[in-house]
Amino acid sequence: MRIVDRIADVRGEIAAAKSLRKSVGLVPTMGALHGGHMALVSRARAECDVVAVSIFVNPTQFGPHEDYDRYPRTFDRDCRMCSEKGVDLVFVPSVDEMYRKGFDCAVEVRGVIAESLEGECRPGHFRGVATVVLKLFNITAPDYAYFGLKDYQQLSVVRKMVEDLNVPVRVVPVETVREPDGLAMSSRNAYLNETERKAARVLSFALDAAVSMFSAGERNAQAIESEVKRVLESEPLAAVDYAVVRDAETLETIRKLERAAVVLLAVRIGKTRLIDNAVLQP
Ligand code: AMP
C-alpha cells in the first residue's frame, strides 16, 4: 500500500494504473475510520482494480463554531485498517496541498437538495463538500466513487454535482453500517460519553418507528413525522434540529408517500450532532 501526500504523486500512481487499463475506485473520507468506511472500501475492493482512499479533514466544510479542531485524527490506525482491507493507495494531503495560496474557487449546488436541512443548519457546508469532492475527483480520476447512505443529503448533493457538471465518475451508494444496538457508525460517536451513547440510540428507535408505520401501510408524511418527533422527544438528552419525511430523490417536502421517501434526522445529544436516515421504499 502506498501512502502519498502530494497531488503530483497521486496522479503518477493513477496514470500508471490507467496505462494498464486498470479501473480505479475512490473512497473519500475524513479519517477516524470505522466499520462504515470499511464497507465502502470492501465494495470498492470487490469492484475495482485499484482502490484509493483519501483521508482529509476538509476545513472548508466546517462552520466557524464547529468541531474542525477537535475532529478525531487517528492516521496510523486508519492506515493499518486500509492496509488490512487491501487498499492500494492512501492519499493524505495537507490543507496547504489542497488549498494552495490564493485558492479562490467553489462549487455550489443550488436548490432544495443542497440548501435545505443540512444546508440550512450548516451554511456553506455543502459548498465545502462539493468543492473538495470535485477536487478529489479531478486529482484521482476515479471510474467509481463510493459514498455512504449514512450521509444521505451529501450523497444527493454529490450525485447532482456529477450529473450537472458531467463529471465522468460513477457514484456508488453504500448502505449504512450500524452498531449492534442500531446506532449508525460515525467518527463523531467518539465524542459521546456513556450516558449520551445510550441516549443516542433514540435516532434508530425513531427511524424504526417510521419504518414500522410505513410497513403497516401509513402513507401520510405528516403522521410519520409526528411519530418520529414524539420518539425523539421522549429522550431528555436529545435536541432535534430536524426530523422530516422528504422525497427520496429531490428532497422536496411531500404529503403522501407515493414513491420512495426518506426520513432524515439531525439530533444533538449533548454537544454532539448526529445525523441518520431511513429510506421508505413502496
Ligand atoms: P466521513 O469520513 O464521515 O466524511 O465519511 C466518509 C464516507 O463514509 C462518506 O461517504 C460517509 O457517508 C461514509 N460513512 C460514514 N459513516 C458510515 C456508515 N455508518 N455506514 C456507511 N457509510 C458511512
Coordinates of C-alpha atoms and ligand atoms in Angstrom, one line a residue:
M1 CA 0.0 0.0 0.0
R2 CA 1.4 3.4 -1.0
I3 CA 0.8 6.4 1.2
V4 CA 1.2 9.7 -0.6
D5 CA 0.6 13.3 0.4
R6 CA 1.3 15.1 -2.9
I7 CA -1.2 15.6 -5.7
A8 CA 1.5 15.0 -8.3
D9 CA 2.4 11.6 -6.7
V10 CA -1.3 10.5 -6.8
R11 CA -1.5 11.5 -10.4
G12 CA 1.6 9.4 -11.1
E13 CA 0.2 6.4 -9.4
I14 CA -3.2 6.7 -11.1
A15 CA -1.7 7.3 -14.5
A16 CA 0.4 4.1 -14.2
A17 CA -2.7 2.1 -13.3
K18 CA -4.7 3.6 -16.1
S19 CA -1.9 2.8 -18.6
L20 CA -2.5 -0.8 -17.7
R21 CA -6.3 -0.3 -18.3
K22 CA -7.0 -0.8 -14.6
S23 CA -10.2 0.6 -13.1
V24 CA -9.9 3.0 -10.2
G25 CA -12.2 3.3 -7.2
L26 CA -12.1 6.2 -4.8
V27 CA -13.3 6.3 -1.2
P28 CA -13.2 9.8 0.1
T29 CA -13.1 10.1 3.9
M30 CA -12.1 12.4 6.7
G31 CA -10.3 9.6 8.5
A32 CA -11.0 8.2 12.0
L33 CA -12.1 5.2 10.1
H34 CA -14.7 2.7 11.3
G35 CA -16.8 -0.1 10.0
G36 CA -18.9 2.2 7.9
H37 CA -15.9 3.5 6.0
M38 CA -14.6 -0.1 5.7
A39 CA -17.9 -1.2 4.0
L40 CA -17.2 1.4 1.3
V41 CA -13.6 0.1 1.0
S42 CA -14.8 -3.5 0.7
R43 CA -17.3 -2.6 -2.0
A44 CA -14.5 -0.7 -3.9
R45 CA -12.1 -3.7 -3.4
A46 CA -14.7 -6.0 -4.9
E47 CA -15.4 -3.8 -7.9
C48 CA -12.2 -2.1 -8.9
D49 CA -8.6 -3.0 -9.8
V50 CA -7.1 -0.1 -7.8
V51 CA -8.6 1.2 -4.6
A52 CA -7.7 4.7 -3.4
V53 CA -8.8 6.1 0.0
S54 CA -8.4 9.8 0.6
I55 CA -8.1 11.0 4.2
F56 CA -8.6 14.7 4.5
V57 CA -10.3 16.6 7.3
N58 CA -11.6 19.3 4.9
P59 CA -11.6 22.7 6.8
T60 CA -14.0 24.4 4.2
Q61 CA -16.9 22.1 5.1
F62 CA -16.8 23.1 8.8
G63 CA -18.5 26.2 10.1
P64 CA -16.6 28.6 12.4
H65 CA -18.1 27.2 15.5
E66 CA -18.0 23.5 14.5
D67 CA -15.6 20.7 15.5
Y68 CA -12.8 21.1 12.9
D69 CA -10.1 21.4 15.5
R70 CA -11.2 18.5 17.7
Y71 CA -12.3 16.2 14.9
P72 CA -10.7 12.8 15.7
R73 CA -7.5 12.2 13.8
T74 CA -6.2 8.6 14.0
F75 CA -3.9 8.4 11.0
D76 CA -1.7 5.4 11.9
R77 CA -4.7 3.3 12.8
D78 CA -6.5 4.4 9.6
C79 CA -3.5 3.2 7.6
R80 CA -3.4 -0.2 9.3
M81 CA -7.2 -0.7 8.6
C82 CA -6.7 0.3 5.0
S83 CA -3.8 -2.0 4.6
E84 CA -5.7 -4.9 6.1
K85 CA -8.5 -4.4 3.6
G86 CA -6.2 -4.4 0.6
V87 CA -6.3 -0.7 -0.2
D88 CA -3.7 0.2 -2.8
L89 CA -3.3 3.9 -2.3
V90 CA -3.9 6.3 0.6
F91 CA -3.9 9.9 -0.3
V92 CA -3.4 12.1 2.8
P93 CA -2.9 15.7 1.6
S94 CA -2.1 18.7 3.9
V95 CA -4.5 21.6 3.9
D96 CA -1.9 23.6 2.0
E97 CA -1.6 20.9 -0.7
M98 CA -5.4 21.0 -1.3
Y99 CA -5.8 24.8 -0.9
R100 CA -2.7 26.4 -2.3
K101 CA -2.0 30.0 -1.6
G102 CA -4.5 32.1 -3.5
F103 CA -7.1 29.3 -3.9
D104 CA -10.3 31.0 -4.6
C105 CA -12.9 28.7 -6.2
A106 CA -16.0 27.0 -5.0
V107 CA -18.6 24.5 -6.4
E108 CA -22.1 25.4 -5.3
V109 CA -25.0 23.1 -5.8
R110 CA -28.2 25.1 -5.5
G111 CA -31.9 24.2 -4.9
V112 CA -33.6 22.2 -2.2
I113 CA -31.1 19.3 -2.4
A114 CA -28.3 21.4 -1.1
E115 CA -30.0 24.4 0.5
S116 CA -32.5 22.7 2.9
L117 CA -31.9 20.7 6.1
E118 CA -28.1 20.3 6.5
G119 CA -27.7 23.2 4.1
E120 CA -29.7 25.4 6.4
C121 CA -28.3 24.2 9.6
R122 CA -24.7 24.3 8.4
P123 CA -24.4 27.2 5.9
G124 CA -21.5 26.7 3.5
H125 CA -21.1 23.0 4.4
F126 CA -22.1 21.6 1.1
R127 CA -20.1 24.2 -0.8
G128 CA -17.1 22.9 1.0
V129 CA -18.1 19.3 0.4
A130 CA -18.8 19.7 -3.3
T131 CA -15.6 21.7 -3.9
V132 CA -13.4 19.2 -2.1
V133 CA -15.1 16.2 -3.7
L134 CA -14.7 17.7 -7.2
K135 CA -11.0 18.4 -6.4
L136 CA -10.6 14.8 -5.3
F137 CA -12.3 13.5 -8.4
N138 CA -10.0 15.7 -10.6
I139 CA -6.9 14.5 -8.7
T140 CA -7.7 10.8 -8.7
A141 CA -9.8 10.5 -11.9
P142 CA -11.8 7.5 -10.4
D143 CA -14.0 5.3 -12.5
Y144 CA -16.1 4.7 -9.4
A145 CA -16.5 6.7 -6.2
Y146 CA -18.1 5.3 -3.0
F147 CA -20.3 7.2 -0.7
G148 CA -22.3 6.2 2.4
L149 CA -26.1 6.4 2.5
K150 CA -25.5 7.4 6.1
D151 CA -24.9 11.0 4.8
Y152 CA -27.9 10.9 2.6
Q153 CA -28.1 14.5 1.6
Q154 CA -24.4 14.6 1.0
L155 CA -24.8 11.7 -1.4
S156 CA -27.6 13.6 -3.2
V157 CA -25.5 16.7 -3.5
V158 CA -22.6 14.8 -4.9
R159 CA -24.8 13.0 -7.4
K160 CA -26.4 16.3 -8.5
M161 CA -22.9 17.9 -9.0
V162 CA -21.7 14.8 -11.0
E163 CA -24.8 15.0 -13.2
D164 CA -25.0 18.7 -13.7
L165 CA -21.2 19.1 -14.3
N166 CA -20.9 15.9 -16.4
V167 CA -18.2 14.5 -14.1
P168 CA -17.1 11.2 -15.6
V169 CA -17.4 9.1 -12.5
R170 CA -19.9 6.5 -11.4
V171 CA -21.2 7.3 -7.8
V172 CA -21.9 4.2 -5.9
P173 CA -24.1 4.4 -2.7
V174 CA -23.3 2.0 0.2
E175 CA -25.8 1.0 2.9
T176 CA -25.3 2.5 6.4
V177 CA -23.4 0.3 8.8
R178 CA -24.7 0.2 12.4
E179 CA -23.6 -0.8 15.8
P180 CA -25.4 -3.8 17.2
D181 CA -27.9 -1.6 19.0
G182 CA -28.8 0.3 15.9
L183 CA -26.7 3.5 16.2
A184 CA -25.2 4.4 12.8
M185 CA -21.4 4.3 12.9
S186 CA -19.8 7.7 12.8
S187 CA -16.5 9.2 13.7
R188 CA -18.4 11.7 15.9
N189 CA -19.7 8.9 18.1
A190 CA -16.3 9.1 19.8
Y191 CA -17.5 12.4 21.4
L192 CA -20.3 10.7 23.3
N193 CA -19.9 9.8 27.0
E194 CA -21.5 6.7 28.3
T195 CA -24.9 8.3 29.1
E196 CA -25.0 10.1 25.8
R197 CA -24.1 7.0 23.9
K198 CA -27.1 5.2 25.4
A199 CA -29.3 8.2 24.6
A200 CA -28.1 8.3 21.0
R201 CA -30.0 5.0 20.4
V202 CA -33.1 7.2 20.1
L203 CA -32.2 8.1 16.5
S204 CA -32.5 4.5 15.3
F205 CA -35.6 3.9 17.6
A206 CA -37.3 6.9 15.8
L207 CA -36.3 5.5 12.4
D208 CA -37.5 2.0 13.3
A209 CA -40.9 3.6 14.3
A210 CA -41.1 5.3 10.9
V211 CA -40.3 2.0 9.1
S212 CA -42.9 0.1 11.1
M213 CA -45.6 2.7 10.4
F214 CA -44.8 2.6 6.7
S215 CA -44.8 -1.2 6.6
A216 CA -48.2 -1.2 8.3
G217 CA -49.4 0.9 5.4
E218 CA -49.2 4.5 6.7
R219 CA -48.6 6.9 3.7
N220 CA -49.2 10.2 5.3
A221 CA -45.9 12.1 5.7
Q222 CA -47.2 14.3 8.5
A223 CA -48.3 11.3 10.6
I224 CA -44.9 9.6 10.2
E225 CA -43.0 12.9 11.0
S226 CA -45.1 13.4 14.2
E227 CA -44.4 9.9 15.4
V228 CA -40.7 10.3 14.7
K229 CA -40.6 13.6 16.6
R230 CA -42.5 12.0 19.5
V231 CA -40.0 9.2 19.8
L232 CA -37.0 11.6 19.6
E233 CA -38.6 14.0 22.2
S234 CA -39.1 11.1 24.6
E235 CA -35.3 11.2 25.1
P236 CA -34.4 14.1 27.5
L237 CA -30.8 14.4 26.2
A238 CA -31.9 14.8 22.6
A239 CA -32.4 18.2 20.9
V240 CA -33.9 17.9 17.4
D241 CA -32.5 20.1 14.6
Y242 CA -34.9 18.5 12.1
A243 CA -36.9 15.3 11.7
V244 CA -38.6 15.2 8.3
V245 CA -40.0 12.9 5.6
R246 CA -38.9 14.0 2.1
D247 CA -39.0 12.7 -1.4
A248 CA -36.0 10.4 -1.7
E249 CA -34.8 11.8 -5.0
T250 CA -35.5 15.5 -4.8
L251 CA -35.6 16.0 -1.1
E252 CA -38.8 18.1 -1.7
T253 CA -41.5 18.1 1.0
I254 CA -44.3 15.6 0.4
R255 CA -47.7 15.0 1.8
K256 CA -48.4 11.4 0.6
L257 CA -45.7 8.7 0.2
E258 CA -46.5 7.7 -3.4
R259 CA -42.9 6.9 -4.3
A260 CA -39.6 6.4 -2.4
A261 CA -39.3 8.7 0.5
V262 CA -36.6 9.2 3.1
V263 CA -36.8 10.1 6.8
L264 CA -33.9 12.4 7.6
L265 CA -32.8 13.2 11.2
A266 CA -30.4 15.6 12.7
V267 CA -30.3 15.4 16.5
R268 CA -27.9 16.9 19.1
I269 CA -27.1 14.6 22.0
G270 CA -25.3 16.9 24.4
K271 CA -22.8 18.8 22.3
T272 CA -22.6 16.1 19.6
R273 CA -24.7 16.5 16.5
L274 CA -25.7 13.2 14.9
I275 CA -27.5 12.5 11.6
D276 CA -29.2 9.4 10.4
N277 CA -31.9 8.4 7.9
A278 CA -34.1 5.6 6.6
V279 CA -35.4 5.1 3.1
L280 CA -39.1 4.2 2.8
Q281 CA -39.5 2.3 -0.4
P282 CA -43.1 1.5 -1.5
Ligands
AMP1 P1 -16.6 10.8 6.7 O1 -15.3 10.4 7.0 O2 -17.5 10.9 7.9 O3 -16.6 12.1 5.8 O4 -17.3 9.7 5.8 C1 -16.7 9.3 4.6 C2 -17.6 8.4 3.9 O5 -18.0 7.3 4.7 C3 -18.9 9.1 3.5 O6 -19.3 8.7 2.2 C4 -19.9 8.6 4.5 O7 -21.2 8.7 4.1 C5 -19.4 7.2 4.7 N1 -19.9 6.7 6.0 C6 -19.7 7.3 7.2 N2 -20.3 6.5 8.2 C7 -20.9 5.5 7.6 C8 -21.7 4.4 8.0 N3 -22.0 4.2 9.3 N4 -22.1 3.5 7.1 C9 -21.8 3.6 5.7 N5 -21.1 4.7 5.3 C10 -20.6 5.6 6.2

